[in-house]
Amino acid sequence: MTATRRELTIRLAGPRGFCAGVDRAILIVEKALEKFGAPVYVRHEIVHNRFVVESLQEKGAVFVEELDEAPIDRPIVFSAHGVPKSVPADAEARQMIYVDATCPLVSKVHREVERHHKAGHIVVLIGHAGHPEVIGTMGQVPDGSIVLVETVDDVAKLNLPDNMPLAYATQTTLSVDDTAAIVDALRARYPHIAGPKREDICYATTNRQAAVRALAAESDAVLVIGAPNSSNSRRLVEVARVAGCPKATLVQRASEIDWAWLDGVRNLGVSAGASAPEILVDEVIEACRARFDVTVGEIIVAEEDVEFKLPRLLAS
């Protein structure tokens, strides 16, 4: 007689997974391959997800970290995270064909930083040191005209004259709550600091965090599908824990799930970072079905219909 399998209710976060900027970046690489043929080079991972990167490699994309790793007679695509101004300048000097897949919402932050610099402001950037988006944003203006803070404590350590014109900007993939605390600390210390009309955290990050917050309230555990180097994916785990579900973890694929971790879990919340494709969510559900009697539902907090245009070079 077959043993009765334990019941498991999976609630999916809505929205989850790919955002418009990621969709656009992947499509740019695919369109470049169609237009120019393989190989097409890509500077840095186009988005932070190994499944996506390996899928594009199979189609003829070659990923490199710096321009000098790519031949000058092949096109190169810049990743969705954005690049310092020096990178397209170098590509032009080498007479390379390049396509910029920077997310338009990241480009918006770049323009804000440039505008503040031209107005004579020192810019305080809220973000994570070493993240490609932060490197790209800081590279929009000369050294010394932008400073990075990662925490509220960093704000206390700033050594900027009180009468210096200041402005702030934020990395797009941060935790909404953490960033709000840092912005509050900046405004308390420098009441004259200028900033965007609303924080630069993108709609997709905000929506995915809101969905996970709702999910955490009804889950015994939360599983976030995403890469360990994906800022927005790691933030979703943090959001789940802060929202009352301490049993939250990040996996890249179903094969990484520690099934003993699910002992005693009856309600499992599942989300995916903005660079994780839906096929990986399906893979997790099927892996659960192989072990449990699964019921699947969804908690939807927002609908998304954002689309970004392709660069002119690939639009036709």
mmCIF file of C-alpha atoms in Angstrom:
data_model
loop_
_atom_site.group_PDB
_atom_site.id
_atom_site.type_symbol
_atom_site.label_atom_id
_atom_site.label_comp_id
_atom_site.label_asym_id
_atom_site.label_seq_id
_atom_site.Cartn_x
_atom_site.Cartn_y
_atom_site.Cartn_z
ATOM 1 C CA MET A 1 0.000 0.000 0.000
ATOM 2 C CA THR A 2 1.337 3.428 -0.987
ATOM 3 C CA ALA A 3 2.065 5.729 1.945
ATOM 4 C CA THR A 4 0.026 8.924 2.050
ATOM 5 C CA ARG A 5 2.119 11.878 0.994
ATOM 6 C CA ARG A 6 2.252 14.969 3.148
ATOM 7 C CA GLU A 7 0.178 17.926 1.955
ATOM 8 C CA LEU A 8 2.034 21.082 0.944
ATOM 9 C CA THR A 9 0.379 24.348 -0.076
ATOM 10 C CA ILE A 10 2.557 26.507 -2.329
ATOM 11 C CA ARG A 11 1.672 30.170 -2.604
ATOM 12 C CA LEU A 12 3.363 32.036 -5.439
ATOM 13 C CA ALA A 13 4.234 35.705 -5.128
ATOM 14 C CA GLY A 14 2.686 37.928 -7.773
ATOM 15 C CA PRO A 15 4.504 39.591 -9.357
ATOM 16 C CA ARG A 16 7.708 37.557 -9.412
ATOM 17 C CA GLY A 17 10.526 36.808 -11.836
ATOM 18 C CA PHE A 18 11.479 38.745 -14.940
ATOM 19 C CA CYS A 19 10.934 42.497 -15.025
ATOM 20 C CA ALA A 20 10.767 44.681 -18.138
ATOM 21 C CA GLY A 21 14.439 45.657 -17.900
ATOM 22 C CA VAL A 22 15.563 42.018 -17.776
ATOM 23 C CA ASP A 23 13.221 41.046 -20.626
ATOM 24 C CA ARG A 24 14.676 43.875 -22.712
ATOM 25 C CA ALA A 25 18.308 42.994 -21.932
ATOM 26 C CA ILE A 26 17.879 39.336 -22.896
ATOM 27 C CA LEU A 27 16.002 40.308 -26.060
ATOM 28 C CA ILE A 28 18.829 42.710 -26.980
ATOM 29 C CA VAL A 29 21.348 39.848 -26.921
ATOM 30 C CA GLU A 30 19.021 37.607 -28.947
ATOM 31 C CA LYS A 31 18.341 40.353 -31.507
ATOM 32 C CA ALA A 32 22.065 41.139 -31.763
ATOM 33 C CA LEU A 33 22.735 37.462 -32.523
ATOM 34 C CA GLU A 34 20.041 37.561 -35.224
ATOM 35 C CA LYS A 35 21.415 40.768 -36.751
ATOM 36 C CA PHE A 36 25.157 40.139 -36.553
ATOM 37 C CA GLY A 37 25.383 36.369 -36.223
ATOM 38 C CA ALA A 38 27.435 34.538 -33.587
ATOM 39 C CA PRO A 39 29.494 35.254 -31.695
ATOM 40 C CA VAL A 40 28.160 38.356 -29.982
ATOM 41 C CA TYR A 41 30.143 39.403 -26.913
ATOM 42 C CA VAL A 42 28.530 40.573 -23.673
ATOM 43 C CA ARG A 43 30.405 42.578 -21.048
ATOM 44 C CA HIS A 44 29.558 41.065 -17.656
ATOM 45 C CA GLU A 45 26.596 38.726 -17.089
ATOM 46 C CA ILE A 46 23.697 40.299 -19.002
ATOM 47 C CA VAL A 47 21.590 39.679 -15.870
ATOM 48 C CA HIS A 48 22.578 37.860 -12.695
ATOM 49 C CA ASN A 49 21.251 34.381 -13.455
ATOM 50 C CA ARG A 50 23.350 31.399 -14.557
ATOM 51 C CA PHE A 51 20.410 29.689 -16.330
ATOM 52 C CA VAL A 52 19.885 32.779 -18.494
ATOM 53 C CA VAL A 53 23.610 33.219 -19.161
ATOM 54 C CA GLU A 54 24.079 29.563 -20.140
ATOM 55 C CA SER A 55 20.993 29.670 -22.390
ATOM 56 C CA LEU A 56 22.447 32.665 -24.250
ATOM 57 C CA GLN A 57 25.861 31.004 -24.460
ATOM 58 C CA GLU A 58 24.214 28.083 -26.250
ATOM 59 C CA LYS A 59 22.867 30.569 -28.822
ATOM 60 C CA GLY A 60 26.301 32.095 -29.439
ATOM 61 C CA ALA A 61 26.820 34.768 -26.790
ATOM 62 C CA VAL A 62 30.298 35.027 -25.263
ATOM 63 C CA PHE A 63 30.561 36.654 -21.843
ATOM 64 C CA VAL A 64 33.631 38.679 -20.861
ATOM 65 C CA GLU A 65 34.441 41.039 -18.003
ATOM 66 C CA GLU A 66 36.355 43.721 -19.927
ATOM 67 C CA LEU A 67 36.404 45.111 -23.477
ATOM 68 C CA ASP A 68 39.955 43.979 -24.163
ATOM 69 C CA GLU A 69 38.771 40.360 -23.857
ATOM 70 C CA ALA A 70 36.582 40.832 -26.960
ATOM 71 C CA PRO A 71 37.780 41.200 -30.573
ATOM 72 C CA ILE A 72 37.253 44.634 -32.089
ATOM 73 C CA ASP A 73 35.481 43.239 -35.162
ATOM 74 C CA ARG A 74 32.548 41.696 -33.224
ATOM 75 C CA PRO A 75 29.659 43.537 -31.538
ATOM 76 C CA ILE A 76 29.561 43.805 -27.767
ATOM 77 C CA VAL A 77 26.534 44.289 -25.486
ATOM 78 C CA PHE A 78 26.694 46.116 -22.141
ATOM 79 C CA SER A 79 24.770 44.437 -19.320
ATOM 80 C CA ALA A 80 21.462 45.567 -17.813
ATOM 81 C CA HIS A 81 23.275 46.883 -14.722
ATOM 82 C CA GLY A 82 24.859 49.797 -16.598
ATOM 83 C CA VAL A 83 28.498 50.731 -17.144
ATOM 84 C CA PRO A 84 30.776 53.678 -16.338
ATOM 85 C CA LYS A 85 31.057 56.327 -19.078
ATOM 86 C CA SER A 86 34.605 55.135 -19.751
ATOM 87 C CA VAL A 87 33.336 51.832 -21.189
ATOM 88 C CA PRO A 88 31.410 53.150 -24.246
ATOM 89 C CA ALA A 89 34.201 55.703 -24.711
ATOM 90 C CA ASP A 90 36.724 52.852 -24.893
ATOM 91 C CA ALA A 91 34.484 50.932 -27.298
ATOM 92 C CA GLU A 92 34.262 53.968 -29.589
ATOM 93 C CA ALA A 93 38.037 54.442 -29.434
ATOM 94 C CA ARG A 94 38.437 50.817 -30.532
ATOM 95 C CA GLN A 95 35.799 51.392 -33.267
ATOM 96 C CA MET A 96 33.679 48.546 -31.881
ATOM 97 C CA ILE A 97 29.961 48.132 -32.514
ATOM 98 C CA TYR A 98 28.308 48.227 -29.104
ATOM 99 C CA VAL A 99 24.738 47.944 -27.854
ATOM 100 C CA ASP A 100 23.786 49.288 -24.437
ATOM 101 C CA ALA A 101 21.323 47.013 -22.599
ATOM 102 C CA THR A 102 21.303 49.161 -19.441
ATOM 103 C CA CYS A 103 17.857 49.068 -17.838
ATOM 104 C CA PRO A 104 16.112 52.393 -18.610
ATOM 105 C CA LEU A 105 15.404 52.839 -14.887
ATOM 106 C CA VAL A 106 19.127 52.562 -14.140
ATOM 107 C CA SER A 107 19.797 55.026 -16.977
ATOM 108 C CA LYS A 108 17.353 57.402 -15.268
ATOM 109 C CA VAL A 109 19.521 57.303 -12.129
ATOM 110 C CA HIS A 110 22.603 57.961 -14.302
ATOM 111 C CA ARG A 111 20.958 61.080 -15.735
ATOM 112 C CA GLU A 112 19.963 62.302 -12.264
ATOM 113 C CA VAL A 113 23.532 61.878 -10.994
ATOM 114 C CA GLU A 114 24.893 63.778 -14.015
ATOM 115 C CA ARG A 115 22.336 66.550 -13.540
ATOM 116 C CA HIS A 116 23.236 66.969 -9.862
ATOM 117 C CA HIS A 117 26.952 67.021 -10.726
ATOM 118 C CA LYS A 118 26.417 69.729 -13.336
ATOM 119 C CA ALA A 119 24.479 71.739 -10.744
ATOM 120 C CA GLY A 120 27.516 71.628 -8.447
ATOM 121 C CA HIS A 121 26.224 69.021 -5.990
ATOM 122 C CA ILE A 122 28.249 66.265 -4.355
ATOM 123 C CA VAL A 123 26.140 63.119 -4.823
ATOM 124 C CA VAL A 124 25.644 60.559 -2.057
ATOM 125 C CA LEU A 125 24.805 57.201 -3.625
ATOM 126 C CA ILE A 126 22.989 54.607 -1.512
ATOM 127 C CA GLY A 127 24.059 51.176 -2.691
ATOM 128 C CA HIS A 128 26.295 48.137 -2.282
ATOM 129 C CA ALA A 129 30.010 48.521 -2.925
ATOM 130 C CA GLY A 130 31.260 46.446 -5.841
ATOM 131 C CA HIS A 131 27.832 45.821 -7.385
ATOM 132 C CA PRO A 132 27.964 46.421 -11.174
ATOM 133 C CA GLU A 133 25.088 48.912 -11.002
ATOM 134 C CA VAL A 134 26.900 50.960 -8.350
ATOM 135 C CA ILE A 135 30.161 50.855 -10.320
ATOM 136 C CA GLY A 136 28.288 52.056 -13.416
ATOM 137 C CA THR A 137 26.458 54.848 -11.593
ATOM 138 C CA MET A 138 29.583 56.139 -9.836
ATOM 139 C CA GLY A 139 31.338 56.083 -13.202
ATOM 140 C CA GLN A 140 28.969 58.688 -14.667
ATOM 141 C CA VAL A 141 30.786 61.546 -12.919
ATOM 142 C CA PRO A 142 34.423 62.354 -12.072
ATOM 143 C CA ASP A 143 36.127 60.725 -9.080
ATOM 144 C CA GLY A 144 35.531 62.642 -5.872
ATOM 145 C CA SER A 145 32.145 64.027 -6.905
ATOM 146 C CA ILE A 146 30.144 61.039 -5.650
ATOM 147 C CA VAL A 147 30.373 59.111 -2.362
ATOM 148 C CA LEU A 148 28.854 55.728 -1.488
ATOM 149 C CA VAL A 149 26.940 54.827 1.671
ATOM 150 C CA GLU A 150 25.662 51.332 2.426
ATOM 151 C CA THR A 151 24.161 51.722 5.909
ATOM 152 C CA VAL A 152 22.790 54.255 8.386
ATOM 153 C CA ASP A 153 26.130 53.999 10.208
ATOM 154 C CA ASP A 154 27.902 55.086 7.018
ATOM 155 C CA VAL A 155 25.839 58.282 7.021
ATOM 156 C CA ALA A 156 27.107 59.096 10.514
ATOM 157 C CA LYS A 157 30.687 58.693 9.255
ATOM 158 C CA LEU A 158 30.299 61.108 6.337
ATOM 159 C CA ASN A 159 32.672 64.040 6.511
ATOM 160 C CA LEU A 160 30.993 66.573 4.239
ATOM 161 C CA PRO A 161 30.771 70.303 5.068
ATOM 162 C CA ASP A 162 27.292 71.300 6.247
ATOM 163 C CA ASN A 163 27.080 74.083 3.666
ATOM 164 C CA MET A 164 28.114 71.909 0.692
ATOM 165 C CA PRO A 165 25.396 71.425 -1.981
ATOM 166 C CA LEU A 166 24.362 67.773 -1.711
ATOM 167 C CA ALA A 167 22.038 65.349 -3.485
ATOM 168 C CA TYR A 168 21.365 61.639 -3.110
ATOM 169 C CA ALA A 169 20.503 58.788 -5.458
ATOM 170 C CA THR A 170 19.900 55.089 -4.857
ATOM 171 C CA GLN A 171 20.729 51.749 -6.412
ATOM 172 C CA THR A 172 17.504 50.443 -7.977
ATOM 173 C CA THR A 173 17.497 46.951 -6.423
ATOM 174 C CA LEU A 174 17.728 47.691 -2.702
ATOM 175 C CA SER A 175 15.326 46.950 0.132
ATOM 176 C CA VAL A 176 12.678 49.654 0.258
ATOM 177 C CA ASP A 177 12.678 49.694 4.087
ATOM 178 C CA ASP A 178 16.470 49.783 4.477
ATOM 179 C CA THR A 179 16.813 52.554 1.930
ATOM 180 C CA ALA A 180 14.091 54.622 3.596
ATOM 181 C CA ALA A 181 16.043 54.476 6.867
ATOM 182 C CA ILE A 182 19.239 55.648 5.146
ATOM 183 C CA VAL A 183 17.395 58.470 3.361
ATOM 184 C CA ASP A 184 15.891 59.558 6.700
ATOM 185 C CA ALA A 185 19.381 59.601 8.246
ATOM 186 C CA LEU A 186 20.739 61.673 5.354
ATOM 187 C CA ARG A 187 17.918 64.184 5.601
ATOM 188 C CA ALA A 188 18.327 64.441 9.380
ATOM 189 C CA ARG A 189 22.040 65.159 9.066
ATOM 190 C CA TYR A 190 21.859 67.282 5.906
ATOM 191 C CA PRO A 191 18.385 68.898 5.793
ATOM 192 C CA HIS A 192 19.270 70.731 2.568
ATOM 193 C CA ILE A 193 20.101 67.529 0.634
ATOM 194 C CA ALA A 194 18.283 67.231 -2.691
ATOM 195 C CA GLY A 195 16.877 63.966 -3.967
ATOM 196 C CA PRO A 196 14.589 62.426 -6.555
ATOM 197 C CA LYS A 197 10.878 63.144 -6.323
ATOM 198 C CA ARG A 198 10.589 59.551 -5.210
ATOM 199 C CA GLU A 199 13.317 57.067 -4.427
ATOM 200 C CA ASP A 200 15.014 55.421 -7.378
ATOM 201 C CA ILE A 201 14.122 51.868 -6.324
ATOM 202 C CA CYS A 202 12.388 50.497 -9.399
ATOM 203 C CA TYR A 203 8.740 49.481 -9.694
ATOM 204 C CA ALA A 204 9.688 45.799 -10.113
ATOM 205 C CA THR A 205 11.807 45.731 -6.943
ATOM 206 C CA THR A 206 9.048 47.503 -5.008
ATOM 207 C CA ASN A 207 6.316 45.163 -6.299
ATOM 208 C CA ARG A 208 8.300 41.975 -5.696
ATOM 209 C CA GLN A 209 9.130 43.039 -2.159
ATOM 210 C CA ALA A 210 5.479 43.887 -1.467
ATOM 211 C CA ALA A 211 4.401 40.471 -2.791
ATOM 212 C CA VAL A 212 6.947 38.660 -0.596
ATOM 213 C CA ARG A 213 5.830 40.718 2.405
ATOM 214 C CA ALA A 214 2.245 39.522 1.837
ATOM 215 C CA LEU A 215 3.466 35.971 1.224
ATOM 216 C CA ALA A 216 5.537 35.849 4.415
ATOM 217 C CA ALA A 217 2.489 36.613 6.553
ATOM 218 C CA GLU A 218 0.836 33.370 5.390
ATOM 219 C CA SER A 219 3.856 31.053 5.031
ATOM 220 C CA ASP A 220 5.800 28.710 7.289
ATOM 221 C CA ALA A 221 8.784 29.119 4.967
ATOM 222 C CA VAL A 222 9.673 31.250 1.942
ATOM 223 C CA LEU A 223 11.813 30.048 -0.940
ATOM 224 C CA VAL A 224 13.270 32.707 -3.252
ATOM 225 C CA ILE A 225 14.620 31.552 -6.608
ATOM 226 C CA GLY A 226 17.560 33.639 -7.738
ATOM 227 C CA ALA A 227 21.328 33.926 -7.995
ATOM 228 C CA PRO A 228 23.529 34.619 -4.963
ATOM 229 C CA ASN A 229 25.020 37.630 -6.797
ATOM 230 C CA SER A 230 21.556 39.049 -7.547
ATOM 231 C CA SER A 231 20.954 42.031 -5.273
ATOM 232 C CA ASN A 232 17.172 42.071 -5.719
ATOM 233 C CA SER A 233 16.919 38.310 -5.016
ATOM 234 C CA ARG A 234 18.910 38.547 -1.781
ATOM 235 C CA ARG A 235 16.758 41.477 -0.689
ATOM 236 C CA LEU A 236 13.616 39.344 -1.130
ATOM 237 C CA VAL A 237 14.962 36.850 1.426
ATOM 238 C CA GLU A 238 15.655 39.706 3.845
ATOM 239 C CA VAL A 239 12.164 41.138 3.294
ATOM 240 C CA ALA A 240 10.548 37.759 4.062
ATOM 241 C CA ARG A 241 12.495 37.441 7.322
ATOM 242 C CA VAL A 242 11.693 40.986 8.440
ATOM 243 C CA ALA A 243 8.024 40.443 7.535
ATOM 244 C CA GLY A 244 7.718 37.613 10.049
ATOM 245 C CA CYS A 245 8.949 34.489 8.268
ATOM 246 C CA PRO A 246 12.479 33.793 9.579
ATOM 247 C CA LYS A 247 12.600 30.512 7.658
ATOM 248 C CA ALA A 248 13.482 32.060 4.296
ATOM 249 C CA THR A 249 16.255 31.084 1.917
ATOM 250 C CA LEU A 250 17.653 31.590 -1.591
ATOM 251 C CA VAL A 251 18.199 28.819 -4.153
ATOM 252 C CA GLN A 252 19.264 29.045 -7.774
ATOM 253 C CA ARG A 253 17.370 25.931 -8.887
ATOM 254 C CA ALA A 254 15.258 23.067 -7.533
ATOM 255 C CA SER A 255 18.370 20.873 -7.351
ATOM 256 C CA GLU A 256 19.689 23.115 -4.524
ATOM 257 C CA ILE A 257 16.670 22.631 -2.238
ATOM 258 C CA ASP A 258 17.489 21.024 1.100
ATOM 259 C CA TRP A 259 14.371 18.901 1.508
ATOM 260 C CA ALA A 260 15.029 18.390 5.226
ATOM 261 C CA TRP A 261 14.658 22.178 5.499
ATOM 262 C CA LEU A 262 10.981 21.721 4.586
ATOM 263 C CA ASP A 263 10.266 19.348 7.487
ATOM 264 C CA GLY A 264 7.144 20.592 9.253
ATOM 265 C CA VAL A 265 6.354 23.148 6.539
ATOM 266 C CA ARG A 266 2.730 23.072 5.373
ATOM 267 C CA ASN A 267 2.550 26.469 3.678
ATOM 268 C CA LEU A 268 5.472 27.342 1.410
ATOM 269 C CA GLY A 269 5.808 30.783 -0.159
ATOM 270 C CA VAL A 270 7.716 30.917 -3.456
ATOM 271 C CA SER A 271 9.034 33.969 -5.285
ATOM 272 C CA ALA A 272 11.731 34.663 -7.864
ATOM 273 C CA GLY A 273 14.127 37.544 -8.307
ATOM 274 C CA ALA A 274 13.759 39.894 -11.271
ATOM 275 C CA SER A 275 16.412 38.007 -13.267
ATOM 276 C CA ALA A 276 15.026 34.493 -12.658
ATOM 277 C CA PRO A 277 12.863 32.989 -15.456
ATOM 278 C CA GLU A 278 9.477 31.404 -14.761
ATOM 279 C CA ILE A 279 10.762 28.009 -15.955
ATOM 280 C CA LEU A 280 12.785 27.811 -12.718
ATOM 281 C CA VAL A 281 9.617 28.423 -10.668
ATOM 282 C CA ASP A 282 7.903 25.602 -12.585
ATOM 283 C CA GLU A 283 10.919 23.391 -11.892
ATOM 284 C CA VAL A 284 10.589 23.982 -8.132
ATOM 285 C CA ILE A 285 6.853 23.238 -8.193
ATOM 286 C CA GLU A 286 7.435 19.965 -10.079
ATOM 287 C CA ALA A 287 10.188 18.944 -7.652
ATOM 288 C CA CYS A 288 7.741 19.546 -4.784
ATOM 289 C CA ARG A 289 5.013 17.559 -6.564
ATOM 290 C CA ALA A 290 7.393 14.588 -6.732
ATOM 291 C CA ARG A 291 7.573 14.577 -2.908
ATOM 292 C CA PHE A 292 4.341 16.084 -1.600
ATOM 293 C CA ASP A 293 0.632 16.348 -2.322
ATOM 294 C CA VAL A 294 0.851 19.915 -3.657
ATOM 295 C CA THR A 295 -1.806 22.612 -3.955
ATOM 296 C CA VAL A 296 -0.725 25.807 -5.736
ATOM 297 C CA GLY A 297 -2.185 29.269 -5.220
ATOM 298 C CA GLU A 298 -1.046 32.835 -5.816
ATOM 299 C CA ILE A 299 -0.950 36.072 -3.840
ATOM 300 C CA ILE A 300 -1.047 39.013 -6.252
ATOM 301 C CA VAL A 301 -0.334 42.528 -4.995
ATOM 302 C CA ALA A 302 0.209 44.309 -8.332
ATOM 303 C CA GLU A 303 -0.174 43.834 -12.071
ATOM 304 C CA GLU A 304 2.697 44.865 -14.344
ATOM 305 C CA ASP A 305 2.443 45.906 -17.983
ATOM 306 C CA VAL A 306 5.681 47.889 -18.406
ATOM 307 C CA GLU A 307 7.592 47.496 -21.678
ATOM 308 C CA PHE A 308 10.832 49.174 -22.723
ATOM 309 C CA LYS A 309 11.822 49.889 -26.310
ATOM 310 C CA LEU A 310 14.835 48.273 -27.919
ATOM 311 C CA PRO A 311 17.858 50.403 -28.930
ATOM 312 C CA ARG A 312 17.518 51.907 -32.410
ATOM 313 C CA LEU A 313 20.285 49.698 -33.771
ATOM 314 C CA LEU A 314 18.153 46.601 -33.128
ATOM 315 C CA ALA A 315 14.626 48.009 -33.366
ATOM 316 C CA SER A 316 14.138 47.323 -37.075
#
